[in-house]
Coordinates of C-alpha atoms in Angstrom, one line a residue:
Chain A
M2 CA -30.2 -14.7 -8.1
S3 CA -27.5 -13.4 -10.6
T4 CA -28.7 -11.0 -13.2
L5 CA -28.3 -12.0 -16.8
K6 CA -25.5 -9.4 -17.2
E7 CA -23.7 -11.0 -14.4
I8 CA -24.0 -14.4 -15.9
L9 CA -22.8 -13.3 -19.3
T10 CA -19.8 -11.4 -17.9
R11 CA -18.9 -14.0 -15.3
R12 CA -15.3 -14.8 -15.7
P13 CA -14.0 -18.3 -15.9
V14 CA -12.5 -19.4 -12.6
A15 CA -9.0 -20.8 -12.7
A16 CA -8.8 -21.9 -9.0
T17 CA -10.1 -21.5 -5.5
I18 CA -7.5 -20.9 -2.9
R19 CA -7.9 -21.1 0.8
L20 CA -5.3 -19.6 3.1
T21 CA -4.7 -18.6 6.7
V22 CA -3.0 -15.2 6.9
P23 CA -2.3 -13.2 10.1
A24 CA -4.3 -9.9 10.1
G25 CA -2.4 -7.1 8.8
G26 CA 0.5 -9.2 8.1
A27 CA 0.1 -10.5 4.5
R28 CA 3.5 -10.5 2.8
P29 CA 4.7 -12.0 -0.6
A30 CA 6.2 -15.0 1.3
P31 CA 4.7 -18.4 2.1
P32 CA 1.9 -19.1 2.5
V33 CA 0.7 -16.3 0.3
G34 CA 3.5 -16.3 -2.2
P35 CA 3.5 -19.8 -3.6
A36 CA -0.3 -20.2 -3.5
L37 CA -1.1 -17.0 -5.4
G38 CA 2.1 -16.8 -7.5
Q39 CA 1.2 -20.0 -9.2
Y40 CA -1.8 -18.3 -10.8
R41 CA 0.2 -15.2 -11.6
L42 CA -2.0 -13.0 -9.3
N43 CA -0.7 -9.7 -8.3
L44 CA 0.8 -10.5 -4.9
M45 CA 1.3 -7.0 -3.6
A46 CA -2.2 -5.9 -4.6
F47 CA -3.6 -8.8 -2.6
C48 CA -1.4 -8.1 0.4
K49 CA -2.2 -4.5 0.4
D50 CA -5.9 -5.1 0.0
F51 CA -6.0 -7.8 2.6
N52 CA -3.9 -5.8 5.2
A53 CA -6.2 -2.7 4.7
R54 CA -9.3 -4.8 5.2
T55 CA -8.0 -6.5 8.3
Q56 CA -6.8 -3.4 10.1
K57 CA -9.6 -3.5 12.5
Y58 CA -8.6 -6.8 13.9
K59 CA -5.9 -7.4 16.4
P60 CA -2.6 -7.8 14.5
D61 CA -1.6 -11.4 13.8
T62 CA -5.0 -13.0 14.4
P63 CA -5.1 -15.8 11.9
M64 CA -7.8 -14.9 9.4
A65 CA -9.2 -17.4 7.0
V66 CA -9.3 -16.0 3.4
T67 CA -10.8 -17.6 0.4
I68 CA -9.4 -16.3 -3.0
T69 CA -11.1 -16.9 -6.3
A70 CA -8.6 -16.7 -9.1
F71 CA -9.9 -16.0 -12.5
K72 CA -8.3 -17.1 -15.8
D73 CA -7.4 -13.6 -16.7
N74 CA -5.1 -13.2 -13.7
T75 CA -7.6 -11.2 -11.7
F76 CA -9.0 -12.3 -8.4
E77 CA -11.5 -11.7 -5.7
F78 CA -11.3 -12.7 -2.2
T79 CA -13.4 -12.8 1.0
V80 CA -12.1 -12.7 4.5
K81 CA -13.6 -14.6 7.3
S82 CA -12.9 -14.1 11.0
P83 CA -10.9 -16.8 12.6
S84 CA -12.5 -20.1 13.4
V85 CA -14.6 -20.6 16.5
T86 CA -12.1 -23.1 17.9
W87 CA -9.4 -20.5 17.7
Y88 CA -11.5 -18.1 19.7
L89 CA -12.4 -20.7 22.2
K90 CA -8.7 -21.7 22.8
K91 CA -7.7 -18.1 23.1
A92 CA -10.5 -17.3 25.6
A93 CA -9.5 -20.4 27.6
G94 CA -5.8 -19.7 27.3
I95 CA -5.0 -23.1 26.1
E96 CA -2.9 -24.2 23.1
S97 CA -4.8 -27.3 22.0
G98 CA -8.1 -28.9 22.7
S99 CA -8.6 -32.0 24.8
S100 CA -7.2 -35.2 23.5
R101 CA -10.4 -37.1 24.1
P102 CA -13.2 -34.7 23.7
G103 CA -16.4 -36.0 25.3
H104 CA -14.5 -37.8 27.9
V105 CA -11.7 -35.6 29.1
I106 CA -12.4 -31.9 29.8
A107 CA -9.6 -29.5 28.9
T108 CA -11.0 -26.4 30.6
T109 CA -14.1 -24.4 31.3
L110 CA -15.5 -21.2 30.0
S111 CA -18.4 -19.1 31.0
V112 CA -21.5 -18.2 29.1
R113 CA -20.2 -14.6 28.9
H114 CA -17.2 -15.7 26.9
I115 CA -19.5 -17.5 24.5
Y116 CA -21.7 -14.4 24.1
E117 CA -18.6 -12.3 23.3
I118 CA -17.5 -14.8 20.7
A119 CA -20.9 -15.0 19.2
K120 CA -21.0 -11.2 18.8
I121 CA -17.8 -11.2 16.8
K122 CA -19.0 -14.1 14.7
Q123 CA -22.2 -12.4 13.9
S124 CA -20.5 -10.1 11.5
D125 CA -19.3 -13.1 9.5
P126 CA -20.9 -13.5 6.1
Y127 CA -22.4 -16.9 6.7
C128 CA -23.8 -16.1 10.2
Q129 CA -25.7 -13.0 9.6
Y130 CA -29.1 -14.5 9.3
M131 CA -28.8 -16.5 12.5
S132 CA -30.0 -15.2 15.8
L133 CA -27.5 -14.6 18.5
E134 CA -29.0 -17.5 20.5
S135 CA -28.5 -20.0 17.6
I136 CA -24.9 -18.8 17.1
C137 CA -24.3 -19.3 20.8
K138 CA -25.7 -22.8 20.6
S139 CA -23.5 -23.6 17.7
I140 CA -20.4 -22.3 19.6
I141 CA -21.2 -24.4 22.6
G142 CA -21.5 -27.4 20.3
T143 CA -18.0 -26.6 18.9
A144 CA -16.7 -26.2 22.5
N145 CA -17.9 -29.7 23.3
T146 CA -15.9 -31.1 20.4
V147 CA -12.7 -29.8 21.7
G148 CA -13.4 -30.7 25.3
I149 CA -14.3 -27.2 26.7
K150 CA -17.1 -27.1 29.1
V151 CA -19.4 -24.1 29.3
V152 CA -20.7 -23.1 32.7
K153 CA -23.0 -20.3 33.8
E154 CA -20.5 -18.6 36.1
L155 CA -16.7 -19.2 36.4
D156 CA -15.6 -19.4 40.0
Chain B
M11 CA 17.3 -14.0 -16.6
A12 CA 20.1 -12.6 -14.4
L13 CA 17.7 -10.8 -12.1
S14 CA 15.9 -13.9 -11.1
H15 CA 19.1 -14.9 -9.4
F16 CA 19.0 -11.6 -7.5
F17 CA 15.5 -12.2 -6.4
K18 CA 16.1 -15.8 -5.4
H19 CA 18.2 -14.4 -2.5
L20 CA 15.7 -11.7 -1.8
S21 CA 12.9 -14.1 -0.9
F22 CA 12.5 -15.5 2.5
A23 CA 10.2 -18.2 3.4
S24 CA 10.3 -19.1 7.0
S25 CA 6.8 -18.7 8.6
N26 CA 8.4 -18.3 12.0
G27 CA 10.2 -15.3 10.7
F28 CA 6.9 -13.6 9.9
C29 CA 4.5 -14.7 12.6
T30 CA 5.9 -11.9 14.8
L31 CA 5.8 -9.4 12.0
S32 CA 3.7 -6.6 13.3
R33 CA 5.7 -3.4 13.1
R34 CA 8.8 -4.5 14.8
F35 CA 10.4 -5.7 11.7
I36 CA 14.2 -5.8 11.8
H37 CA 15.0 -9.5 11.8
P38 CA 18.6 -9.9 12.6
S39 CA 19.2 -12.7 10.2
L40 CA 18.1 -10.5 7.3
T41 CA 21.4 -8.6 7.5
S42 CA 23.2 -11.9 6.6
L43 CA 20.7 -12.3 3.7
F44 CA 22.1 -9.1 2.2
K45 CA 25.6 -10.3 2.7
N46 CA 24.6 -13.2 0.3
I47 CA 23.3 -10.8 -2.2
N48 CA 26.6 -8.8 -2.2
G49 CA 28.5 -11.9 -3.4
K50 CA 26.1 -13.1 -6.0
T51 CA 24.8 -10.1 -7.8
Q52 CA 27.9 -8.1 -8.5
P53 CA 28.6 -9.7 -11.8
S54 CA 25.0 -9.5 -13.0
I55 CA 24.1 -5.9 -12.2
P56 CA 24.4 -3.7 -15.2
T57 CA 27.3 -1.2 -15.2
K58 CA 25.2 1.9 -15.1
I59 CA 24.5 1.5 -11.4
S60 CA 26.9 3.9 -9.8
H61 CA 26.1 2.9 -6.2
P62 CA 26.5 -0.9 -6.0
L63 CA 24.9 -2.8 -3.2
S64 CA 28.1 -4.0 -1.8
H65 CA 28.6 -0.7 0.1
C66 CA 25.8 -1.6 2.4
Y67 CA 25.1 -4.1 5.1
T68 CA 28.7 -5.4 5.2
S69 CA 28.7 -5.0 8.9
A70 CA 26.4 -7.9 9.5
S71 CA 27.8 -10.3 12.0
E72 CA 24.8 -12.6 12.8
P73 CA 24.9 -16.1 11.5
A74 CA 22.9 -17.0 8.4
S75 CA 19.6 -18.6 9.3
S76 CA 18.8 -21.4 7.0
T77 CA 15.1 -21.4 7.6
L78 CA 14.7 -18.1 5.8
L79 CA 15.4 -19.7 2.5
S80 CA 13.9 -23.1 3.1
P81 CA 11.6 -24.4 0.4
Y82 CA 8.0 -25.3 1.0
L83 CA 6.3 -28.7 0.4
S84 CA 3.7 -28.9 -2.3
V85 CA 1.3 -31.8 -2.0
R86 CA -1.3 -33.0 -4.5
I87 CA -4.1 -35.0 -3.0
Q88 CA -6.8 -36.9 -4.7
C89 CA -10.1 -37.0 -2.9
R90 CA -13.8 -37.2 -3.7
K91 CA -15.6 -34.1 -4.8
D92 CA -18.3 -34.1 -2.3
I93 CA -16.2 -33.9 0.8
A94 CA -13.4 -31.8 -0.8
D95 CA -14.6 -28.6 1.1
M96 CA -14.6 -30.2 4.6
F97 CA -11.4 -32.0 3.9
S98 CA -9.7 -28.8 3.0
E99 CA -10.8 -27.1 6.1
A100 CA -9.6 -30.1 8.1
L101 CA -6.2 -29.9 6.4
M102 CA -5.9 -26.2 7.3
C103 CA -6.7 -27.1 11.0
F104 CA -4.0 -29.8 11.0
G105 CA -1.0 -27.8 9.6
A106 CA -1.5 -26.9 5.9
T107 CA -0.7 -23.3 5.1
S108 CA -2.8 -23.2 2.1
I109 CA -5.2 -25.2 0.0
T110 CA -5.8 -24.7 -3.7
V111 CA -8.5 -26.3 -5.8
D112 CA -7.8 -26.0 -9.4
E113 CA -10.9 -25.8 -11.5
D114 CA -9.1 -26.9 -14.7
D115 CA -8.4 -30.3 -13.3
N116 CA -12.0 -31.1 -12.7
C117 CA -13.0 -33.9 -14.8
D118 CA -16.8 -34.0 -15.1
T119 CA -16.9 -37.8 -15.6
S120 CA -15.0 -38.8 -12.5
N121 CA -16.0 -37.8 -9.0
E122 CA -12.4 -37.2 -7.8
I123 CA -10.9 -33.8 -7.4
C124 CA -7.4 -32.8 -7.0
I125 CA -6.4 -30.6 -4.2
E126 CA -3.1 -28.9 -4.0
S127 CA -1.8 -28.0 -0.7
I128 CA 1.2 -26.2 0.7
F129 CA 2.9 -27.1 3.9
P130 CA 5.9 -25.7 5.7
E131 CA 9.0 -27.9 5.2
S132 CA 9.1 -29.0 8.8
E133 CA 5.6 -30.4 8.8
D134 CA 5.0 -34.1 8.8
V135 CA 2.6 -34.4 5.7
D136 CA 1.6 -38.0 6.3
V137 CA 0.4 -37.4 9.9
C138 CA -1.5 -34.3 8.9
I139 CA -3.3 -36.0 6.1
S140 CA -4.3 -39.0 8.2
Q141 CA -5.6 -36.8 10.9
A142 CA -7.5 -34.7 8.5
A143 CA -9.0 -37.7 6.8
D144 CA -10.0 -39.2 10.2
S145 CA -11.7 -36.1 11.3
V146 CA -13.7 -35.9 8.1
G147 CA -14.8 -39.5 8.3
L148 CA -12.8 -40.9 5.4
K149 CA -12.2 -44.6 5.7
E150 CA -9.0 -44.9 3.8
K151 CA -6.3 -42.3 3.5
P152 CA -6.4 -40.5 0.1
S153 CA -3.5 -40.9 -2.3
Y154 CA -1.1 -38.0 -2.5
E155 CA 2.3 -37.0 -3.9
V156 CA 4.8 -34.6 -2.4
E157 CA 7.1 -32.2 -4.1
T158 CA 9.4 -29.5 -2.9
G159 CA 8.9 -26.1 -4.3
E160 CA 11.6 -23.5 -4.6
H161 CA 11.0 -19.8 -4.1
Y162 CA 12.1 -18.5 -7.4
D163 CA 9.4 -20.4 -9.1
W164 CA 6.6 -18.3 -7.9
I165 CA 8.6 -15.0 -7.8
K166 CA 9.3 -15.4 -11.4
K167 CA 5.7 -16.1 -12.3
T168 CA 4.4 -13.0 -10.7
Q169 CA 7.0 -10.9 -12.3
E170 CA 5.9 -12.1 -15.7
S171 CA 2.6 -10.6 -15.4
F172 CA 3.7 -6.9 -15.2
D173 CA 2.8 -4.8 -18.1
P174 CA 3.5 -1.1 -18.8
V175 CA 0.8 1.0 -17.2
E176 CA -0.3 4.5 -18.1
V177 CA -1.2 6.1 -14.8
S178 CA -2.3 9.4 -16.4
E179 CA -1.6 11.2 -19.6
G180 CA 2.1 11.2 -20.3
L181 CA 3.1 9.2 -17.3
W182 CA 4.0 5.6 -17.6
I183 CA 5.2 2.9 -15.3
V184 CA 7.2 0.4 -17.2
P185 CA 8.6 -2.9 -15.8
E186 CA 12.3 -3.2 -16.2
W187 CA 12.2 -6.0 -18.9
K188 CA 9.8 -4.2 -21.2
T189 CA 10.3 -1.2 -23.5
P190 CA 8.3 1.9 -22.8
P191 CA 5.5 2.2 -25.3
D192 CA 5.8 5.9 -25.6
A193 CA 9.5 7.1 -25.5
E194 CA 8.6 10.8 -25.2
A195 CA 6.4 10.4 -22.1
T196 CA 7.6 10.5 -18.5
N197 CA 8.6 6.9 -18.0
I198 CA 9.3 5.4 -14.7
I199 CA 11.2 2.1 -14.9
L200 CA 10.5 -0.3 -12.1
N201 CA 11.4 -3.6 -10.8
P202 CA 9.4 -3.9 -7.6
G203 CA 10.6 -7.2 -6.4
L204 CA 9.1 -7.9 -3.1
A205 CA 8.3 -4.4 -2.2
F206 CA 5.0 -2.6 -2.8
G207 CA 4.4 -0.2 -5.7
T208 CA 4.1 -1.4 -9.3
G209 CA 1.9 1.5 -10.2
E210 CA -1.2 -0.5 -10.8
H211 CA -2.8 -0.2 -7.5
P212 CA -5.4 2.5 -7.0
T213 CA -3.5 4.0 -4.0
T214 CA -0.3 4.4 -5.9
R215 CA -2.2 6.0 -8.8
L216 CA -4.0 8.4 -6.5
C217 CA -0.7 9.4 -4.9
L218 CA 1.0 9.9 -8.3
L219 CA -1.9 12.1 -9.5
L220 CA -1.6 14.1 -6.2
L221 CA 2.2 14.5 -6.6
R222 CA 1.7 15.6 -10.1
R223 CA -0.5 18.5 -8.9
L224 CA 1.7 19.3 -5.9
I225 CA 5.2 19.3 -7.2
K226 CA 6.0 22.5 -9.0
G227 CA 9.8 22.3 -9.1
G228 CA 12.6 22.4 -6.6
E229 CA 10.9 20.9 -3.6
Y230 CA 12.2 18.6 -0.9
F231 CA 10.1 15.5 -0.9
L232 CA 9.6 12.8 1.8
D233 CA 8.1 9.4 0.8
Y234 CA 7.1 7.9 4.2
G235 CA 7.0 4.1 3.6
T236 CA 8.6 4.1 0.2
G237 CA 8.2 0.5 -0.8
S238 CA 9.6 0.2 -4.3
G239 CA 10.5 3.9 -4.3
I240 CA 8.0 4.7 -7.0
L241 CA 6.7 7.9 -5.4
A242 CA 10.1 9.2 -4.6
I243 CA 11.2 8.6 -8.1
A244 CA 8.1 10.1 -9.6
A245 CA 8.6 13.3 -7.5
L246 CA 12.1 13.7 -8.9
K247 CA 10.8 13.2 -12.4
F248 CA 8.2 15.9 -11.8
G249 CA 10.9 18.3 -10.8
A250 CA 11.5 18.0 -7.0
S251 CA 15.1 18.7 -6.1
L252 CA 15.5 16.1 -3.5
S253 CA 13.6 13.0 -2.5
V254 CA 14.1 11.1 0.7
G255 CA 12.5 7.6 1.1
I256 CA 12.1 5.8 4.4
D257 CA 10.7 2.4 5.2
I258 CA 10.9 -0.1 7.9
D259 CA 11.4 -3.0 5.5
P260 CA 14.9 -3.5 4.4
L261 CA 13.7 -5.3 1.2
A262 CA 11.9 -2.1 0.3
I263 CA 15.1 -0.1 0.6
T264 CA 17.0 -2.4 -1.5
S265 CA 14.3 -2.5 -4.1
A266 CA 14.0 1.3 -4.2
R267 CA 17.8 1.7 -4.6
H268 CA 17.7 -0.6 -7.5
N269 CA 14.8 1.3 -9.1
A270 CA 16.5 4.6 -8.6
A271 CA 19.5 3.2 -10.5
L272 CA 17.2 1.9 -13.3
N273 CA 16.0 5.5 -13.7
D274 CA 19.5 7.0 -13.6
I275 CA 18.9 8.6 -10.3
G276 CA 21.9 8.9 -8.1
P277 CA 22.0 8.6 -4.4
E278 CA 22.5 12.3 -3.9
K279 CA 19.0 13.1 -5.4
L280 CA 17.2 10.1 -3.9
R281 CA 18.3 9.2 -0.3
L282 CA 16.9 6.1 1.1
R283 CA 16.9 5.2 4.8
L284 CA 15.8 2.2 6.8
V285 CA 14.2 3.1 10.0
S286 CA 13.2 1.0 12.9
G287 CA 9.7 -0.3 13.2
N288 CA 8.8 1.0 16.6
T289 CA 6.9 4.2 17.1
S290 CA 9.8 6.4 18.1
S291 CA 10.9 9.1 15.7
P292 CA 13.2 7.7 13.0
S293 CA 16.0 10.2 13.5
I294 CA 16.8 9.0 17.0
D295 CA 18.1 5.5 16.8
E296 CA 18.1 3.7 20.2
H297 CA 17.8 0.5 18.3
K298 CA 21.3 -1.0 18.0
D299 CA 20.6 -3.1 14.9
V300 CA 19.4 -0.3 12.8
R301 CA 22.4 1.9 13.7
K302 CA 24.6 -0.9 12.5
Q303 CA 22.8 -1.3 9.3
T304 CA 22.5 2.3 8.5
S305 CA 26.1 3.2 9.3
C306 CA 27.3 2.7 5.8
E307 CA 24.4 4.5 4.0
M308 CA 24.5 8.0 2.8
V309 CA 22.3 9.2 5.5
V310 CA 20.3 12.3 5.7
E311 CA 18.3 12.5 8.9
P312 CA 14.7 13.2 7.9
E313 CA 14.9 16.4 9.9
H314 CA 12.0 17.9 11.4
A315 CA 10.1 20.6 9.6
R316 CA 12.3 20.5 6.5
Y317 CA 10.2 18.9 3.8
D318 CA 8.1 20.8 1.3
V319 CA 5.8 17.8 0.3
I320 CA 5.2 14.5 2.2
V321 CA 3.3 11.5 1.0
A322 CA 2.6 8.4 3.2
N323 CA 1.1 5.5 1.4
I324 CA 0.9 2.8 4.1
L325 CA -2.1 1.4 6.0
L326 CA -4.7 2.7 8.4
N327 CA -3.2 1.7 11.7
P328 CA 0.3 3.0 11.0
L329 CA -1.1 6.2 9.7
L330 CA -3.0 6.7 12.9
E331 CA -0.2 5.8 15.2
L332 CA 2.5 7.8 13.3
A333 CA 0.4 10.9 12.6
D334 CA 2.4 13.2 14.8
D335 CA 5.6 11.9 13.5
I336 CA 4.6 12.2 9.8
V337 CA 3.4 15.8 10.2
S338 CA 6.4 16.9 12.2
H339 CA 8.7 16.5 9.2
A340 CA 6.8 19.0 7.1
K341 CA 7.3 22.7 6.9
P342 CA 4.3 24.6 8.2
G343 CA 1.8 25.0 5.4
A344 CA 3.4 22.2 3.4
P345 CA 1.0 19.7 1.7
I346 CA 0.8 16.2 3.1
G347 CA -0.7 13.2 1.3
L348 CA -2.0 10.0 3.0
S349 CA -3.2 6.8 1.4
G350 CA -3.5 3.1 1.7
I351 CA -6.8 3.5 3.2
L352 CA -10.2 2.2 2.2
S353 CA -13.0 4.5 1.6
E354 CA -14.7 3.3 4.7
Q355 CA -11.7 4.2 6.8
I356 CA -11.8 7.9 5.7
P357 CA -13.8 9.3 8.7
C358 CA -11.2 7.7 11.1
I359 CA -8.3 9.3 9.4
I360 CA -10.0 12.7 9.1
N361 CA -10.7 12.5 12.8
R362 CA -7.1 11.8 13.7
Y363 CA -5.5 14.3 11.3
S364 CA -7.9 17.4 11.6
P365 CA -6.0 18.8 14.6
L366 CA -2.9 18.6 12.5
L367 CA -3.9 19.6 8.9
D368 CA -5.9 22.3 7.2
N369 CA -7.9 22.1 4.0
I370 CA -8.3 18.4 4.1
S371 CA -9.6 17.0 0.8
V372 CA -10.2 13.4 -0.3
T373 CA -9.9 11.8 -3.7
E374 CA -11.1 8.2 -4.3
M375 CA -10.6 5.6 -6.9
D376 CA -12.4 2.2 -6.8
D377 CA -12.6 1.4 -3.1
W378 CA -9.5 3.3 -2.1
A379 CA -8.9 6.9 -0.9
C380 CA -6.2 9.5 -0.7
L381 CA -6.4 12.3 1.8
S382 CA -4.4 15.5 1.4
G383 CA -4.2 18.5 3.6
R384 CA -1.7 21.2 4.6
K385 CA 0.2 21.4 7.8
K386 CA -1.2 23.9 10.1
L387 CA 0.7 27.1 10.2
T388 CA 0.5 27.6 14.0
G389 CA 2.0 25.2 16.5
N390 CA 4.9 22.9 15.4

């Protein structure tokens, strides 16, 4: 629950911006530029901040970032790790999922891959309360929607 | 404003130009970008600049790439409030580069919300929106309107928000189009353009405060990763006799040169050099493009073991990779400052630099840190 002080000093929000930016590669060019420039946010401060915080990821991994722009031209942002589908596609080495998920299988992955992905996802803000097992189950569910089958061992 | 014309040509938009941007930066078509600048800005640059841009980059021979300056598509979509979140995520999956939800547009009475989305020019907006609507479960396609956005729009907007900033007592950073609030103080006049360093960021401030303590007068200073040139210019104002600024981003070099001129600093006192983005030492240029570009600059090789003070305000990974190179340029016992790191990254940097530096001390501001130490006297 927010404290009373937080509620009183809560700044009015001008907009919420969602972006995909490569890790360590934020620059004041599209997509960052037009989206943030519109609300007169300090582009270079965002780029530097974002790049510093994403140093631990492999360069050019597309990170999902949500920026809250306040009316006084300040902003806050949270960075999420790339989407599960991106990790799945990367692990399987495919560009796009199956065209008919559920009917046509694009490729297969082993349980070990899912486990590795789940470990990365566990550090995401919205997954922290979930057990590793439930994160794995949710990843398998996502894999099914893109036509990736999960097997115990890859032969 | 004459300068908005200048910066219109400095901007570059193509997403494909930047997906491969790790540290290998030199994009060949950028040299032709600067050829455009030569023609356009000569009439509008004020006469006090003694070193006009036309001297540089005239050897470009690559054809101009039109995708660098292509505008973007800005689409406004109406959709229901309750599915707005999911719909935005779906749009991102299908090709939008950014989604903005403006709080002001929210009308409490209607349950419709307006989403503004940006697409690259080549994207088929219609297909993308239908696919996103399908995947979310919307029965009919939401209504939308498309407009093309130009780059100078958002560049101009961000520039309007810079105000003079007092970094410490008697030291102000003033944007070019404002007057210094205190004419007696040390004023650094800046127009950062698209390079980093407006003076507001904690790392820039930490480095400026460090410089103020370190520069006593007459030193040779190296700004490793100069950005807008702010640290190099500050060093000269504090009394250094020579500043050299290097960067892998050609925009940074252009921006720094412009800022040097704004502060009446000539190219003999502030030398700027574009270096190649790979990890080899900047003084040995195997990279053909870089040699072509730097052939007409007044070049001073950042020679090894020649600088009295070095500051590198970049990012954690480059600092780790380039540690040996950064330290090699300093005289033994010379102070070296490192920044652009978050407080949580300090142990990593200390680990990497403790074999190279003595007396390591850390200053912090907000969440950012600046490390300073002296190069070890023994060894190289």
